[in-house]
Short mmCIF file of C-alpha atoms in Angstrom, two decimals:
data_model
loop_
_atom_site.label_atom_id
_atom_site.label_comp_id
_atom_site.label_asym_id
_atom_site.label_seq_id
_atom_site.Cartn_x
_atom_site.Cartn_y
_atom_site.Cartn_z
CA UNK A 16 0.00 0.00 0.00
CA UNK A 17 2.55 2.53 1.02
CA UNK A 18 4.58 1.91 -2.87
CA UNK A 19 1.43 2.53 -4.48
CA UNK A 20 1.03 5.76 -2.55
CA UNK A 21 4.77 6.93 -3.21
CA UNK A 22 4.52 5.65 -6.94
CA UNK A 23 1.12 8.14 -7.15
CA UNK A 24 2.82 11.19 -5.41
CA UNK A 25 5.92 10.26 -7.54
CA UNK A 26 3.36 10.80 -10.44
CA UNK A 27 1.65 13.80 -9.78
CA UNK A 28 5.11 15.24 -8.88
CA UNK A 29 6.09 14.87 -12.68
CA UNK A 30 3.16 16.16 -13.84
CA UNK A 31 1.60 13.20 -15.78
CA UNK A 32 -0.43 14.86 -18.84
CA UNK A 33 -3.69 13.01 -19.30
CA UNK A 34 -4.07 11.31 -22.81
CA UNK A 35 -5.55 13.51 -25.39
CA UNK A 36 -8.77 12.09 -27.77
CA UNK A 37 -7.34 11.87 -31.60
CA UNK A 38 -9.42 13.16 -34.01
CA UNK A 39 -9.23 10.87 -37.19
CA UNK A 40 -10.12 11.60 -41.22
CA UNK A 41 -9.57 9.08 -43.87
CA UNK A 42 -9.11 11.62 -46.73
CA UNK A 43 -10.27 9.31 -49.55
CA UNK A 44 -13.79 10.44 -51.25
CA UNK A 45 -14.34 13.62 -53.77
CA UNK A 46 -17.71 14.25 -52.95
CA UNK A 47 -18.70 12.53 -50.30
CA UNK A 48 -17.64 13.43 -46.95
CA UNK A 49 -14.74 11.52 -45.65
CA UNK A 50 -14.88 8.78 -43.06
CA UNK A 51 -14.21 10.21 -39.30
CA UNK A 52 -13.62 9.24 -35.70
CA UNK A 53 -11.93 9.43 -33.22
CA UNK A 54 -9.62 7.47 -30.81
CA UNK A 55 -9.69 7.55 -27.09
CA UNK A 56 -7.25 6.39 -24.28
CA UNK A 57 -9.45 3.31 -23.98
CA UNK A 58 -9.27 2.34 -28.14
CA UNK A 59 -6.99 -0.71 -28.64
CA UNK A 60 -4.45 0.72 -30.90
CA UNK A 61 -4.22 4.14 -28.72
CA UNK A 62 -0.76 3.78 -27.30
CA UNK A 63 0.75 2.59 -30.69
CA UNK A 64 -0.92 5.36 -32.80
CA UNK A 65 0.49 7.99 -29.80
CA UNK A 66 3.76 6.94 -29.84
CA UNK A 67 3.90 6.79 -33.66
CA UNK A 68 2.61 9.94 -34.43
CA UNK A 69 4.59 11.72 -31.73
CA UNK A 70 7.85 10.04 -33.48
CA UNK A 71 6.47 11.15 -36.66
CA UNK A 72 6.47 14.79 -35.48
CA UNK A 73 9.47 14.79 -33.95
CA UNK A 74 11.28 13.43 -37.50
CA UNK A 75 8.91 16.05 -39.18
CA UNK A 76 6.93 13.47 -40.95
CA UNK A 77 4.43 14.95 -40.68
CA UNK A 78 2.63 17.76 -43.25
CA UNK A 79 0.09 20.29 -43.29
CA UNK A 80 -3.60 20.09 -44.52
CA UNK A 81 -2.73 22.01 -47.96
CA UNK A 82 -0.12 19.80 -48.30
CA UNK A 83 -3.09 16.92 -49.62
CA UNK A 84 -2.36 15.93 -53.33
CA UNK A 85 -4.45 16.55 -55.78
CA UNK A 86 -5.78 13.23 -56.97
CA UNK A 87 -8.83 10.79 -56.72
CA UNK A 88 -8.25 8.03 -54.37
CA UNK A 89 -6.43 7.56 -50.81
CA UNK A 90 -4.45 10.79 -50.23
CA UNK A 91 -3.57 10.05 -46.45
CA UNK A 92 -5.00 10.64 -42.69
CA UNK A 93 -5.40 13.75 -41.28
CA UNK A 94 -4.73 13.64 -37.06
CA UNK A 95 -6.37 16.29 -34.79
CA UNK A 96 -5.36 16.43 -30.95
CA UNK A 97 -7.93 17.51 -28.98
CA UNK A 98 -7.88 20.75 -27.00
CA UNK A 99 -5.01 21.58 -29.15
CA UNK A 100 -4.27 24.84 -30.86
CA UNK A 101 -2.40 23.68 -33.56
CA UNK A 102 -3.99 22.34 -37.20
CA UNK A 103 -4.46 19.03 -38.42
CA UNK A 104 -1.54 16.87 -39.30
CA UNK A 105 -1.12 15.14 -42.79
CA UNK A 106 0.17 11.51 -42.45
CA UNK A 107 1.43 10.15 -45.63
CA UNK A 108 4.09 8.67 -47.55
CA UNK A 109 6.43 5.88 -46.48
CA UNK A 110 8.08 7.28 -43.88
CA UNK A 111 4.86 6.32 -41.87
CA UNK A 112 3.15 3.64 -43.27
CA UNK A 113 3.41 1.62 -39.80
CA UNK A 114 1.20 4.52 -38.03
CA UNK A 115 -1.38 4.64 -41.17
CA UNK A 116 -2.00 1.13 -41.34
CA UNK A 117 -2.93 1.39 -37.69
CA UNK A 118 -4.89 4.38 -38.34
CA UNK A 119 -6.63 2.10 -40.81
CA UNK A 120 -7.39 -0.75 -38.57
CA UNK A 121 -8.21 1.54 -35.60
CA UNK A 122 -11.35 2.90 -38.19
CA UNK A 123 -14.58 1.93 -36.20
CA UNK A 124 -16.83 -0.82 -37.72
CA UNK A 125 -20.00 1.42 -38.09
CA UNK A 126 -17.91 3.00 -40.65
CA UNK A 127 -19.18 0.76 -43.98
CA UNK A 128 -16.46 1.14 -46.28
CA UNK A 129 -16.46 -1.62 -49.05
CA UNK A 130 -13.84 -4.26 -48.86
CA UNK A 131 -12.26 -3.43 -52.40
CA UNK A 132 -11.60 -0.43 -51.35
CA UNK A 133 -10.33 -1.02 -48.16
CA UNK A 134 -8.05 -2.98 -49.80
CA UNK A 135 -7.21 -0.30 -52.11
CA UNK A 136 -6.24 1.92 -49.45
CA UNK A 137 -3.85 -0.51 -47.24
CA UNK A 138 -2.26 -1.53 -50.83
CA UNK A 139 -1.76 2.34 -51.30
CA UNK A 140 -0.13 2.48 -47.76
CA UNK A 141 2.55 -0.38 -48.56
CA UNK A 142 3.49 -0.02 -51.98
CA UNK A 143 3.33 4.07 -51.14
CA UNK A 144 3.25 6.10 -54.72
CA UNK A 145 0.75 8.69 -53.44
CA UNK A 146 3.10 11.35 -51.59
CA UNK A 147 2.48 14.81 -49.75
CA UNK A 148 2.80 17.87 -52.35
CA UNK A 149 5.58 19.97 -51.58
CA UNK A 150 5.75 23.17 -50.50
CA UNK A 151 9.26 24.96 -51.21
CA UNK A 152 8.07 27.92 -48.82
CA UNK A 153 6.70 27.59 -45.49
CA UNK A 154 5.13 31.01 -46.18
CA UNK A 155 3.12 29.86 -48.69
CA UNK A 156 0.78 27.87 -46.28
CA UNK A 157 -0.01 31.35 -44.29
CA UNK A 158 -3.56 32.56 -45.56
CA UNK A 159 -2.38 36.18 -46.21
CA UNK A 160 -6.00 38.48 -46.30
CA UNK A 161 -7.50 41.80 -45.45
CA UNK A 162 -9.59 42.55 -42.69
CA UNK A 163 -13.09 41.50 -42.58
CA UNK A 164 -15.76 44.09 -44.58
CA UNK A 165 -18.17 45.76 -42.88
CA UNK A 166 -20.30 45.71 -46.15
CA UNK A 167 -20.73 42.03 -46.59
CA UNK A 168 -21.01 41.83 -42.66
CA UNK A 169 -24.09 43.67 -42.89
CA UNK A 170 -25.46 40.69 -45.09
CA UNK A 171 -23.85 37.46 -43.84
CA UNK A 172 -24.54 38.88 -40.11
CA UNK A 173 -27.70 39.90 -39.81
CA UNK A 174 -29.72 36.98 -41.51
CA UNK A 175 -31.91 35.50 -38.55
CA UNK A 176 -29.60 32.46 -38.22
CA UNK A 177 -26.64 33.89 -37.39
CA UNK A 178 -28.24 36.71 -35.44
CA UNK A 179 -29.62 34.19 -32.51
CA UNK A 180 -27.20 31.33 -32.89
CA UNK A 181 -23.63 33.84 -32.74
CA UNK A 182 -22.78 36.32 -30.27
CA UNK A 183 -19.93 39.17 -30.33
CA UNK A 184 -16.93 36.25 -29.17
CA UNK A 185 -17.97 34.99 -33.11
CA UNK A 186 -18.18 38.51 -34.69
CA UNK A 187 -15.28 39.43 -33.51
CA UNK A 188 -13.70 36.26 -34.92
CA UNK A 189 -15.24 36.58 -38.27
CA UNK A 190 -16.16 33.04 -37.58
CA UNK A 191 -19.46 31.45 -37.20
CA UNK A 192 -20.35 28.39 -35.22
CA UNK A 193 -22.98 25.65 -35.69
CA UNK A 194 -25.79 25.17 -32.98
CA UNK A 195 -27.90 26.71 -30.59
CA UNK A 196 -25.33 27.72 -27.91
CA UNK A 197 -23.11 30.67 -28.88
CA UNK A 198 -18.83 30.45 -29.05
CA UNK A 199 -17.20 31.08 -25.68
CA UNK A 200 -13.92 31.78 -24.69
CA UNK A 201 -11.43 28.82 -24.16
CA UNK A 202 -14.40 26.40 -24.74
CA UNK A 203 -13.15 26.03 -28.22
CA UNK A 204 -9.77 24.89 -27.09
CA UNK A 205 -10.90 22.54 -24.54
CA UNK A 206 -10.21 24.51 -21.20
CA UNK A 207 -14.40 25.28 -20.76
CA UNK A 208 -15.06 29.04 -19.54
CA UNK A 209 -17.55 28.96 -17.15
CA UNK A 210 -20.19 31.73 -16.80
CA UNK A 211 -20.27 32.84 -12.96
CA UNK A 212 -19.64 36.30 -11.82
CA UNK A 213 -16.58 35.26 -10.25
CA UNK A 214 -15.24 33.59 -14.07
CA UNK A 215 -15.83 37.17 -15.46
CA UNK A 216 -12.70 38.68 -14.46
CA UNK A 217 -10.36 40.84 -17.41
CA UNK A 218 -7.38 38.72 -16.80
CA UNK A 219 -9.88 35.19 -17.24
CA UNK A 220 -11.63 36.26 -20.44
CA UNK A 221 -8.15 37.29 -21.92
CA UNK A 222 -6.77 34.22 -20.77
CA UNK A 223 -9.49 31.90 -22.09
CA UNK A 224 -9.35 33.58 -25.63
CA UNK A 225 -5.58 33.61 -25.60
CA UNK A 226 -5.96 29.64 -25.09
CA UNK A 227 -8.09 29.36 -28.44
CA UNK A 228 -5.36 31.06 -30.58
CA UNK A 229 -5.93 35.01 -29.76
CA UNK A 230 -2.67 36.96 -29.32
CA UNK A 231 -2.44 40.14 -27.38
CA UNK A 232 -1.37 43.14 -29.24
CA UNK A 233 0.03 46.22 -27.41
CA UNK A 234 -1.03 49.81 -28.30
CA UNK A 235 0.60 51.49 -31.46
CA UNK A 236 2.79 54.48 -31.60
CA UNK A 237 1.53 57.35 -29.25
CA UNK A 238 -1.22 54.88 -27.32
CA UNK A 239 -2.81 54.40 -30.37
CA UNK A 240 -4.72 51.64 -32.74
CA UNK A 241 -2.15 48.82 -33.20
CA UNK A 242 -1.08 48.70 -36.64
CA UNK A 243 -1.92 45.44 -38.18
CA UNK A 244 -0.38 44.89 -41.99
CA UNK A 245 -3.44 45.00 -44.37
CA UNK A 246 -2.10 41.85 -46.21
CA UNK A 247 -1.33 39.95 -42.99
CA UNK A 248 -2.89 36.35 -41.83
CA UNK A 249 -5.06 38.60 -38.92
CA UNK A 250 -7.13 41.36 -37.95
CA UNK A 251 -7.35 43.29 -35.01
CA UNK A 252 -9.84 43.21 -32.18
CA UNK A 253 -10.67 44.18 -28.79
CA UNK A 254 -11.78 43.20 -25.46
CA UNK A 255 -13.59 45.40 -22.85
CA UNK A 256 -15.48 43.29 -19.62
CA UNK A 257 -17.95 44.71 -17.34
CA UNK A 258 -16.12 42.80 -14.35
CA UNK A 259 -18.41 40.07 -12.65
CA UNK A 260 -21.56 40.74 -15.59
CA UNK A 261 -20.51 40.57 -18.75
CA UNK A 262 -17.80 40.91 -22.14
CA UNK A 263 -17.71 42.24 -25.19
CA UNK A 264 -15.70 42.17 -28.28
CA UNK A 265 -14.81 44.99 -30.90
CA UNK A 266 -13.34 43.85 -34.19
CA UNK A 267 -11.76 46.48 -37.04
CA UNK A 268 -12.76 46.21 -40.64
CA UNK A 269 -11.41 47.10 -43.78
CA UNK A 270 -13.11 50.73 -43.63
CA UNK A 271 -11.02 51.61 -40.10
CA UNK A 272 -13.69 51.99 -38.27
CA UNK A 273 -14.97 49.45 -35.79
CA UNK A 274 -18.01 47.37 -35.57
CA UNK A 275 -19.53 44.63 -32.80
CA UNK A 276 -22.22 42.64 -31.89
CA UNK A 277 -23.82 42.97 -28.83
CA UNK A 278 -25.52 39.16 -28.39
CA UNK A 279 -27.85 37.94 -30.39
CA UNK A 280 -28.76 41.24 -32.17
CA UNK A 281 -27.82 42.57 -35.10
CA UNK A 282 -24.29 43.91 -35.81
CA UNK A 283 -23.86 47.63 -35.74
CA UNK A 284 -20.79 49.74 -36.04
CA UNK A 285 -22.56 52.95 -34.11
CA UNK A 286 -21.47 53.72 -30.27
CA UNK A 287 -24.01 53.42 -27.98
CA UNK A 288 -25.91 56.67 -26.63
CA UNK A 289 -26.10 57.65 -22.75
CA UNK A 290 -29.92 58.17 -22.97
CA UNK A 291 -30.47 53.95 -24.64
CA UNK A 292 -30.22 54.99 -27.78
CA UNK A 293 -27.85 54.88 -30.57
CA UNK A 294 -26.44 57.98 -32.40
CA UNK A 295 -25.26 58.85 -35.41
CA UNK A 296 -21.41 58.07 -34.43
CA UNK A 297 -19.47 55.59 -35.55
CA UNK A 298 -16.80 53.84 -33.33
CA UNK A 299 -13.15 55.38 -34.36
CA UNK A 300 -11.62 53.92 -30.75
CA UNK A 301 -13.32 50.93 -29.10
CA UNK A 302 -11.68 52.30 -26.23
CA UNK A 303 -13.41 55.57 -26.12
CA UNK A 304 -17.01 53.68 -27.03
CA UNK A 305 -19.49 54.84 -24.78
CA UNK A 306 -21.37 52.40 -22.18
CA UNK A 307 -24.96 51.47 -21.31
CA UNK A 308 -25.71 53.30 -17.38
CA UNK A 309 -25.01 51.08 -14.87
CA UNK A 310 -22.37 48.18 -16.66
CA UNK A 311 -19.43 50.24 -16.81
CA UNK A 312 -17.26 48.03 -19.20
CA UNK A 313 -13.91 48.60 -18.69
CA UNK A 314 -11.09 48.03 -21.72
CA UNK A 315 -8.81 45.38 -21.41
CA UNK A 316 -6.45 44.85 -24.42
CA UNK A 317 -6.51 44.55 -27.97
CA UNK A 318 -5.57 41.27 -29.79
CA UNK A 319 -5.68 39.93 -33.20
CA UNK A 320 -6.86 36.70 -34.37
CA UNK A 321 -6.68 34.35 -37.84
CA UNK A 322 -10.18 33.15 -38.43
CA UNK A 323 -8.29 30.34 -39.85
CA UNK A 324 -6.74 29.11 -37.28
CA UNK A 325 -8.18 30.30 -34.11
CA UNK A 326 -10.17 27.68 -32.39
CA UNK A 327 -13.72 28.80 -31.21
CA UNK A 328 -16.94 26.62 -30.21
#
């Protein structure tokens, strides 16, 4: 009794990570959505396929999503950790054919896919001809693009779906999610925000959306708005929270002024009046936007995001 209690403190000492889910796609169809699942801590094959694809990354055999060749047929796995910022992994080519014909065998039996092709597929992963397409620049695979447009935002954002099922967290993104419950900070990476008073703090909301790929940007020249390159992968935002209540997001468009959307209501890029109403001024400083009476939302930071990459749910 007393080694199994050493061996446990011995453990937590370390700092023993607890297994992450794997996200599997069989990238193999055209048109018809590809086979997916996932693999837990409990699957058979869950230690081999860690161990292998952490190997894999190490070497750097591993490849990114645009990396998929352009052809009919088996063109690899893609791997997702869960709770993880980073992006899919390509596995292909025959520097890992031992971790995709696990891959293969780990895929669930609800999945129907016909014999013959199965076959197909494990051929294709020991006699390996189909490789990754190569990319001579690793700044090719950054999705260069301008901030979002206030214009089409005024279409895409105000259609009765997206009005009730997105809240300012996914305006500010530029990124809308599926369902009934709106995006929430850190939920998206795995670390779930909670809602009580005591959870809405300026240093927890940052924190939270700095977990699902949101970077904080200090104030340009003079105190002023950051300067974000036009043809960069981001665009700028910012946080203000109304400490133990409520937060809100600001984002910039292409037109330099800001815009935001407060809930489930339409988007607007108009400061909000003292006496409930909204005037006739557009938002030139998020900072200087004024406040309902009584919520007294304080600024926290600005940050910029990659609607690509950031990871909100």
């Amino acid at each position: 009794m007393k080694m199994f209690v050493v061996a446990l403190v011995i453990a937590c000492c370390v700092g023993m990570a607890s297994p992450q889910d794997l996200k599997i796609t069989l990238v193999v169809f055209s048109g018809v959505p590809d086979p997916q699942w996932k693999i837990t801590p409990k699957s058979s094959y869950y230690r081999q396929i860690r161990n292998l694809y952490t190997t894999a990354k190490n070497w750097n055999d591993t490849y990114f999503p645009e990396q998929i060749p352009a052809l009919l047929g088996y063109r690899g796995f893609l791997v997702k950790e869960a709770g993880s910022r980073s992006t899919e992994s390509l596995i292909l080519g025959p520097n890992t054919t031992q971790l995709q014909k696990l891959l293969l065998r780990s895929m669930p039996v609800r999945i129907k896919l016909r014999p013959r092709f199965k076959a197909a597929i494990s051929h294709a992963i020991s006699d390996p001809e189909v490789l990754p397409t190569k990319i001579t620049d690793f700044k090719e695979r950054i999705v260069k693009r301008v901030p979002p447009s206030w214009e089409e935002a005024t279409t895409t954002w105000n259609n009765i779906n997206a009005t009730k099922n997105n809240n300012c967290y996914n305006y500010a993104n530029d990124k809308m999610t599926s369902g009934r419950r709106t995006a929430q900070p850190g939920k998206g990476s795995g670390e779930v925000w909670g809602t009580t008073a005591a959870q809405i703090t300026k240093n927890g909301v940052k924190e939270a959306a700095e977990r699902d790929g949101l970077e904080v940007v200090p104030a340009g020249a003079g105190g002023g708005i950051p300067n974000i390159p036009r043809r960069s992968r981001y665009h700028l935002v910012a946080l203000v929270v109304a400490p133990a209540l409520d937060y809100h997001w600001y984002r910039l468009d292409s037109n330099g002024l800001w815009s935001h959307k407060p809930g489930r209501s339409r988007i607007t890029n108009e400061e909000y009046h003292a006496y409930d109403e909204y005037d006739d001024l557009t938002i030139q400083d998020p900072r200087e936007a004024a406040n309902p009476p009584g919520w007294n939302y304080v600024f926290v930071c600005f940050m910029k995001t990659d609607k690509n990459t950031v990871n909100i749910a």
